[in-house]
Structures are given as C-alpha cells and as structure tokens.
XYZ file of C-alpha atoms in Angstrom:
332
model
C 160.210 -69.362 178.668
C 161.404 -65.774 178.154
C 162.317 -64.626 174.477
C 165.910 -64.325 173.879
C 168.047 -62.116 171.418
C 169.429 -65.839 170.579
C 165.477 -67.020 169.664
C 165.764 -64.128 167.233
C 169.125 -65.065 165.914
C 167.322 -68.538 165.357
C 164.427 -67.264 163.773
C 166.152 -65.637 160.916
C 168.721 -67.982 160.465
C 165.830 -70.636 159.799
C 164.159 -67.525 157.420
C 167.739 -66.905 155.840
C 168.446 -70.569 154.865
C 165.041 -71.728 154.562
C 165.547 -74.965 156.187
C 165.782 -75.980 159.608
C 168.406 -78.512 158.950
C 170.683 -76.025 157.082
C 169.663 -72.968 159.884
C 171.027 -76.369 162.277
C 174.026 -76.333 159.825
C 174.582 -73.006 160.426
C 174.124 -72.363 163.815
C 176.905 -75.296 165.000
C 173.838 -77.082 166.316
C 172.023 -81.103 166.098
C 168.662 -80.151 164.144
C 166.707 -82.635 166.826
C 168.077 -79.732 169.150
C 167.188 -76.741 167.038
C 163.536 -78.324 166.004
C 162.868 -78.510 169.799
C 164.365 -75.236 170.323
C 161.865 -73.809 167.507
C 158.781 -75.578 169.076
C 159.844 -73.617 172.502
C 160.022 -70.202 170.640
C 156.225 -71.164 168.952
C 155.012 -71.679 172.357
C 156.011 -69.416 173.919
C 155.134 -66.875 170.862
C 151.668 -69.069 170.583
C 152.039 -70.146 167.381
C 153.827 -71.428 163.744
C 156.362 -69.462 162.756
C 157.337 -71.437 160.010
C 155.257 -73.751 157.674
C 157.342 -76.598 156.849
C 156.781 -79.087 154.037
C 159.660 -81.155 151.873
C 159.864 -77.520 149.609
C 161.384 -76.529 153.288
C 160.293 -73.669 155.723
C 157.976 -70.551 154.715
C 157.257 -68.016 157.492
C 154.151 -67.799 158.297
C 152.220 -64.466 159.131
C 153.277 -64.872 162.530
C 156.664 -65.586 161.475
C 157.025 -62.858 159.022
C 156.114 -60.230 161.873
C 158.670 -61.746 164.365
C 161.210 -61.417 161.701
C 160.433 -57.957 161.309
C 161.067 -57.032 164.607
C 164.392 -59.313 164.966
C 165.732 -57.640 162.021
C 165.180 -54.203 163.540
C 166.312 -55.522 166.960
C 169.193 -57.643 166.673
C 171.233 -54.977 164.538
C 170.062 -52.145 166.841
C 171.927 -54.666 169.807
C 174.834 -55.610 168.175
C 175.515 -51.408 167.208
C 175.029 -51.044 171.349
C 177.414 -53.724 172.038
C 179.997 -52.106 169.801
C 179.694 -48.905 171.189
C 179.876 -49.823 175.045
C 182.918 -51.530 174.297
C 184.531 -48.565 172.523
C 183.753 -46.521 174.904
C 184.835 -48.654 177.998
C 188.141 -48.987 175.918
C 187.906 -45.010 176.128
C 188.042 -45.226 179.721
C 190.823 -47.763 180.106
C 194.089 -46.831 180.369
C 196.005 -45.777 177.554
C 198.849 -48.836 177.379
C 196.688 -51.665 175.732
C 197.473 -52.395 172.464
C 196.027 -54.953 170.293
C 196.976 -55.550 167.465
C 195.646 -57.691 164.339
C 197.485 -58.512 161.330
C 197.152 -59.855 158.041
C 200.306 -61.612 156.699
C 202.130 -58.521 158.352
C 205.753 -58.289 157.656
C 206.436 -55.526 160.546
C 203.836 -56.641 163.353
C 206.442 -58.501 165.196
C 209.038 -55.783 165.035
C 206.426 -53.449 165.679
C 205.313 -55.533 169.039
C 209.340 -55.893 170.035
C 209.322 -52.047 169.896
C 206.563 -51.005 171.739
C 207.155 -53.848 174.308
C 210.819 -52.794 175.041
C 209.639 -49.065 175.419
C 206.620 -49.636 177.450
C 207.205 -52.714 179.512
C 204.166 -52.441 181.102
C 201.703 -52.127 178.132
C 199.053 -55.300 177.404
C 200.345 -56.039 174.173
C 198.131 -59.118 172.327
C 198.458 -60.124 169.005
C 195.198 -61.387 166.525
C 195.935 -63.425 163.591
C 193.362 -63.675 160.387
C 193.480 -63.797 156.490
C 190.430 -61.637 156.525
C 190.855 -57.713 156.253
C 187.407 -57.366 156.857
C 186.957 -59.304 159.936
C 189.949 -57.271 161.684
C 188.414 -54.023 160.137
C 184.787 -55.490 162.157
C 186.955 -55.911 165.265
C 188.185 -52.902 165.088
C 184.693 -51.160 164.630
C 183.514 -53.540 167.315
C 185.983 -52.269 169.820
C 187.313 -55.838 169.974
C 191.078 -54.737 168.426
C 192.494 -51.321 168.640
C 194.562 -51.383 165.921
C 194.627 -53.373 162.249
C 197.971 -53.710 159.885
C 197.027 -55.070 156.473
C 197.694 -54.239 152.717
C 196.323 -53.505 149.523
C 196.996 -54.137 146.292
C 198.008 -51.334 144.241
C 195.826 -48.016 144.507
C 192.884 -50.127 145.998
C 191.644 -48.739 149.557
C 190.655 -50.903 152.593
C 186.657 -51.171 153.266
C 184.222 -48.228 153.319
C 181.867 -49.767 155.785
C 183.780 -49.729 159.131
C 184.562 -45.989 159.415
C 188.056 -46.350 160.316
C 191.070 -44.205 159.935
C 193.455 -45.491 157.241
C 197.645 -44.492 157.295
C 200.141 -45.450 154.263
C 203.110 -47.008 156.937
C 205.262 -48.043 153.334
C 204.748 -49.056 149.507
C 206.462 -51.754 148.101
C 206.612 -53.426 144.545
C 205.747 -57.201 144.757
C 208.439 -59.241 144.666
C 209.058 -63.071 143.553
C 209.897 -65.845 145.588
C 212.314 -68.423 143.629
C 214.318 -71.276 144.570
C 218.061 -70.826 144.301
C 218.549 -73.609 141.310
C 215.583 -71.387 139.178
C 217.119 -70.527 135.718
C 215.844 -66.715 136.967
C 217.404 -66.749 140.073
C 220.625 -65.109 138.787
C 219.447 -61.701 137.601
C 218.465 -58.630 139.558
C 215.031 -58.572 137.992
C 212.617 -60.524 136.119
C 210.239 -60.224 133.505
C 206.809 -61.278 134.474
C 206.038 -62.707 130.809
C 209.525 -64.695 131.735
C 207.242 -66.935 134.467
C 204.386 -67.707 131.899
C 205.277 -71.400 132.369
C 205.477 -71.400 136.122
C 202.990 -72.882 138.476
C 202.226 -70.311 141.463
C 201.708 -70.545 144.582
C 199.596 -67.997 147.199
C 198.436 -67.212 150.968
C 194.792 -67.062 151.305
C 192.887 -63.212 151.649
C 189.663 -61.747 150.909
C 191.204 -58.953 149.169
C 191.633 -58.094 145.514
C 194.864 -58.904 145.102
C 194.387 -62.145 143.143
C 192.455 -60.249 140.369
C 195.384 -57.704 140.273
C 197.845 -60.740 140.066
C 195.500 -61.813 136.767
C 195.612 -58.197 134.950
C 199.373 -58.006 135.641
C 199.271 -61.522 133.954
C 197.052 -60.310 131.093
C 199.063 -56.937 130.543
C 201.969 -59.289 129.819
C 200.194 -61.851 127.637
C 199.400 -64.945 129.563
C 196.868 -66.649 131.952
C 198.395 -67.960 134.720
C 199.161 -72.340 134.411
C 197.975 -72.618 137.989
C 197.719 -70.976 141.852
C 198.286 -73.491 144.770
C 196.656 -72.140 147.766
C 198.719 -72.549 150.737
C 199.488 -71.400 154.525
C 202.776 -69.317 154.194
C 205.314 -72.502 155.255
C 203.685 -74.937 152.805
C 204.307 -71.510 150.231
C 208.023 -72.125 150.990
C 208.039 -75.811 150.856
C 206.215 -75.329 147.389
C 208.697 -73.093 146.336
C 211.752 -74.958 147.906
C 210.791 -78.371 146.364
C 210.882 -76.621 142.631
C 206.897 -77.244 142.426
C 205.576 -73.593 142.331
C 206.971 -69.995 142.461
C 205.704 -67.418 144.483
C 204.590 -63.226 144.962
C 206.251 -61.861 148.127
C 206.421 -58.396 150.146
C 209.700 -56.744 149.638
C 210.632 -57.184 152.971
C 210.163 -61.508 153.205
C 213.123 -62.894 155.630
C 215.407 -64.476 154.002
C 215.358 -68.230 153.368
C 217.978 -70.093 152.810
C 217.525 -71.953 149.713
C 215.287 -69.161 148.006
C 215.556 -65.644 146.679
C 213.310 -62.858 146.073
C 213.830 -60.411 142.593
C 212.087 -57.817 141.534
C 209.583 -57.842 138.746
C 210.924 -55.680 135.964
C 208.559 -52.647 135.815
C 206.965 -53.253 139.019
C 203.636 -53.818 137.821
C 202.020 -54.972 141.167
C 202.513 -52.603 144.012
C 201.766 -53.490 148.227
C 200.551 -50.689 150.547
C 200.935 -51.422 154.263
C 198.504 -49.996 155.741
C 197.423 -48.887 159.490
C 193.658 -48.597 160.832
C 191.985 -47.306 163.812
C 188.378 -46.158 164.898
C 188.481 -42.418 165.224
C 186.540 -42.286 168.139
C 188.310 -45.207 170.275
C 190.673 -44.862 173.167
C 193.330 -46.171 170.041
C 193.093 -43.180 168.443
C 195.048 -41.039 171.193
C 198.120 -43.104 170.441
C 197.158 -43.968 167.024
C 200.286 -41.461 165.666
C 202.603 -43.005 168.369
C 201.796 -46.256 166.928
C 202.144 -45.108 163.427
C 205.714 -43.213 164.204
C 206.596 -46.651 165.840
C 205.212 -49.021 162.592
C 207.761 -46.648 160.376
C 210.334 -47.271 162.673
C 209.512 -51.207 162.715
C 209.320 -50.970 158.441
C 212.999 -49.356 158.514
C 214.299 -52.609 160.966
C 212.760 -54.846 158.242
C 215.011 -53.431 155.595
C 218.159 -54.364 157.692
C 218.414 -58.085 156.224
C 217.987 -56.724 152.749
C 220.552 -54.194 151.644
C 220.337 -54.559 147.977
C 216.498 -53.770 148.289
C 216.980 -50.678 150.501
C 219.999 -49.579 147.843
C 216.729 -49.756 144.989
C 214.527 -47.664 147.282
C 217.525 -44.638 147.303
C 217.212 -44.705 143.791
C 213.861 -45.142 143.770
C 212.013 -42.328 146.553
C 208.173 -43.369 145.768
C 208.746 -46.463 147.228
C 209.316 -47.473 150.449
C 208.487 -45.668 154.180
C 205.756 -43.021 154.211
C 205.858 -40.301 156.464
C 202.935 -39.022 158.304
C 200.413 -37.292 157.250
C 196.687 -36.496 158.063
C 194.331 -39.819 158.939
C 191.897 -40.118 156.211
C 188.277 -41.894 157.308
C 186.883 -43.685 154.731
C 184.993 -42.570 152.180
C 188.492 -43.050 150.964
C 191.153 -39.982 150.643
C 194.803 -41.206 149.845
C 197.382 -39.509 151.478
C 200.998 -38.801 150.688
C-alpha cells in the first residue's frame, strides 16, 4: 500500500482526539473500518503508531515522527490546492460569479442585476450561517465573492487576506407582530422589550454579544433567545411567542412590522469580500457599483425607512472607496 495525504489526515485526527473511536466519529467513518485502516498505515509504515490502552491512544515514537511530517505536509498541500485554484480562476474568463451569502438582504437583487446585464455570466449562489467558512472559500478560490455583515464597528476575519467594502450601514431594526402594544409608534425603546422573549438566526459572528451590551446599556438581561431558521423567526414572531432583531431592509410581512430602536444602539454593516489576487478582483468594483445599486432596489418597499435615511446621511448606501485588506482599515 502507498501512503496517502488521507493516511495523514487519519493519523492526526486519531492524535487530535486521542481515540480511535472518536477520530472514527470524526472522520464520518465505522471504527471496525478506521482500526483496519490504521493497521494498513502501521504496515505499511512497519510499525505502532499509536499505543492504545482503555486511557485511549498515545503516539508512539514512530507515531510522533509521522505526525511531524503530516503536520508540515498536509498544510503545505492544502495552501497548493488553494492557490492552483485561484489561479486557474485567473485564467478563466471573466463572467463567473459566485457568490456566497450570509442572511443577505441584497444577494438576490444583486444576482437579478447582474443576470439581466450579462446573460451569459455563470452566476451560482452559496448559502451558509458561517462568515468564516465563506471567507475560507473565498481564500480557497472556491467562491469569488462573499456578502455578509458585522455588527457595529467590528471587522470581518484577519486570517483570510481578503479585501473588505462597506456596500451600506443600517441600524437594527425590530420585528413585531401587528397586535404588539409597540407596534403603533415609529420607534421603540429597547428597555420597552425587557419582558419580551427573542428570537434569532444562527451566525458565528459577534453579534449576539453586541445584542447583550445593548441589553445591559439599557438595564436588563435578556428573558430568553429562541434560535431559529429565518421562517420559524417569523412564525415565532407571528404566533405572539417571541420578538425579533431585523436588517432595515426585511420584506415586508404581512402580519408584522419592523420599528426602529430609539437611539439606534446596534448598527449592521453589509459588507463585500474578495481575494486581491483572484480573477474576482478585476470585477470586484463592478460588483460593488452593482451591490449599491441592488441596496437602493431594497429600499423601494420601505419608504418611511428611506425618508429616515434623508434625514439621517451616516446611514444607509456607501459609496466607493479604496479596498482595504485586512489587517483591518475602515473606509468611508
């Protein structure tokens, strides 16, 4: 038997959880299958890698230089496999555009636009509650472009080199049903929901701790935060059970209404990202010009809200300005 990159991969996942049956756990595999895959590896290797007792699995000498090795070799492949696929992306032609999104209020307007202009583009969509994974395809050459948001004055991740753009900045928002004893004024005091039961979309960003200071600044502790898909958010909301944070620019639901928090004390930046040195980055400001364009056709359903931004100029679209690669540099 040859040795394989995946041998490696087993190797240190074994080392990692220090188990074979939670390595099997792990991996997506039967541990019968993974023991006999391990035995093939020591063969072929000729010898223990592991000494395994009921304390679990200790790497043995052998083991501990194998592991070595894999951990110099299996990041050195994985940094190859990212750059060959940016740069056969640089050699592609220059209408492909994927995008991925993170509860994205403008990627669908956005893909209508670019669609209708270039009817020939590849135009495919990726869906994920997890900033950093699109940020990782991104680096990875695996998406071209990422829409997501941030909390306040918080920046995207350091660690994946891409170029950041402000597309708008909007104060948070809450979702309430129709019948809510709130519902009838323009705005609403956050200390004014201290009794409420919430209700949120998953993410892996900080914007549940910046929900809690907001909370604390007005002198409570949130009673309790459902965790929902977006839909089951509505049907929380609709059924009287929970309210809700939204963007500024939620479609309208019938049943429900969004009002602004008085003071705006949690703010949403919608935010685009590219690798610098992709085949993305050549259209990267055609993209952005078109994402400010698709912001603006989100406004459309919600004329009060667009009358607050005239009165109210650091809010709302951003215009273009030099890409910033992180370490982080805020622009506009």
């Amino acid at each position: 038997m040859n040795l394989e990159l995946r041998h490696l991969r087993v190797v240190c996942a074994i080392a990692e959880t220090g188990s074979v049956t939670k390595a099997a756990s792990t991996l997506g595999l039967a541990q019968p299958a993974l023991t006999a895959q391990l035995q093939r590896i020591e063969r072929t290797l000729g010898g223990p890698l592991f000494e395994r007792d009921r304390r679990g699995a200790r790497p043995t000498a052998l083991g501990e230089l194998v592991l070595a090795r894999a951990r110099v070799l299996l990041p050195a492949m994985k940094g190859l496999q990212d750059e060959a696929a940016r740069l056969a992306g640089a050699g592609d032609a220059p209408r492909r555009y994927r995008f991925g999104g993170v509860n994205s209020p403008i990627l669908g307007r956005l893909v209508h636009r670019l669609a209708a202009e270039q009817p020939q583009a590849q135009i495919s969509t990726h869906a994920s509650w997890s900033v950093d994974e699109l940020a990782q395809l991104v680096a990875g050459g695996r998406l071209d472009y990422a829409l997501t948001g941030v909390c306040g004055d918080s920046t995207p991740s350091a660690d994946y080199g891409l170029s950041w753009r402000e597309v708008a900045v909007d104060p948070v928002m809450v979702l309430l049903p129709e019948t809510h004893p709130l519902s009838g004024r323009d705005e609403v005091d956050l200390a004014d929901l201290r009794h409420e039961q919430w209700v949120a979309a998953p993410g892996d960003g900080c914007f549940g701790d910046c929900f809690a200071a907001a909370c604390a600044r007005a002198g409570f502790t949130p009673r309790k935060v459902y965790e929902a898909d977006v839909r089951s958010c509505i049907d929380l909301v609709d059924a009287g059970e929970a309210v809700a944070l939204c963007q500024a620019t939620f479609r309208p639901v019938a049943g429900l209404v969004t009002r602004r928090l008085a003071g705006t004390p949690l703010r949403w930046r919608l935010m685009l990202g590219w690798h610098p040195e992709s085949a993305a980055a050549r259209t990267a400001d055609l993209v952005l010009e078109t994402a400010l364009v698709a912001y603006t056709d989100a406004l459309a359903p919600h004329p009060a809200y667009l009358a607050w931004l005239l009165r109210n100029p650091a809010f709302g679209v951003r215009r273009p300005a030099p890409a910033v690669t992180a370490p982080w540099v805020r622009s506009a």
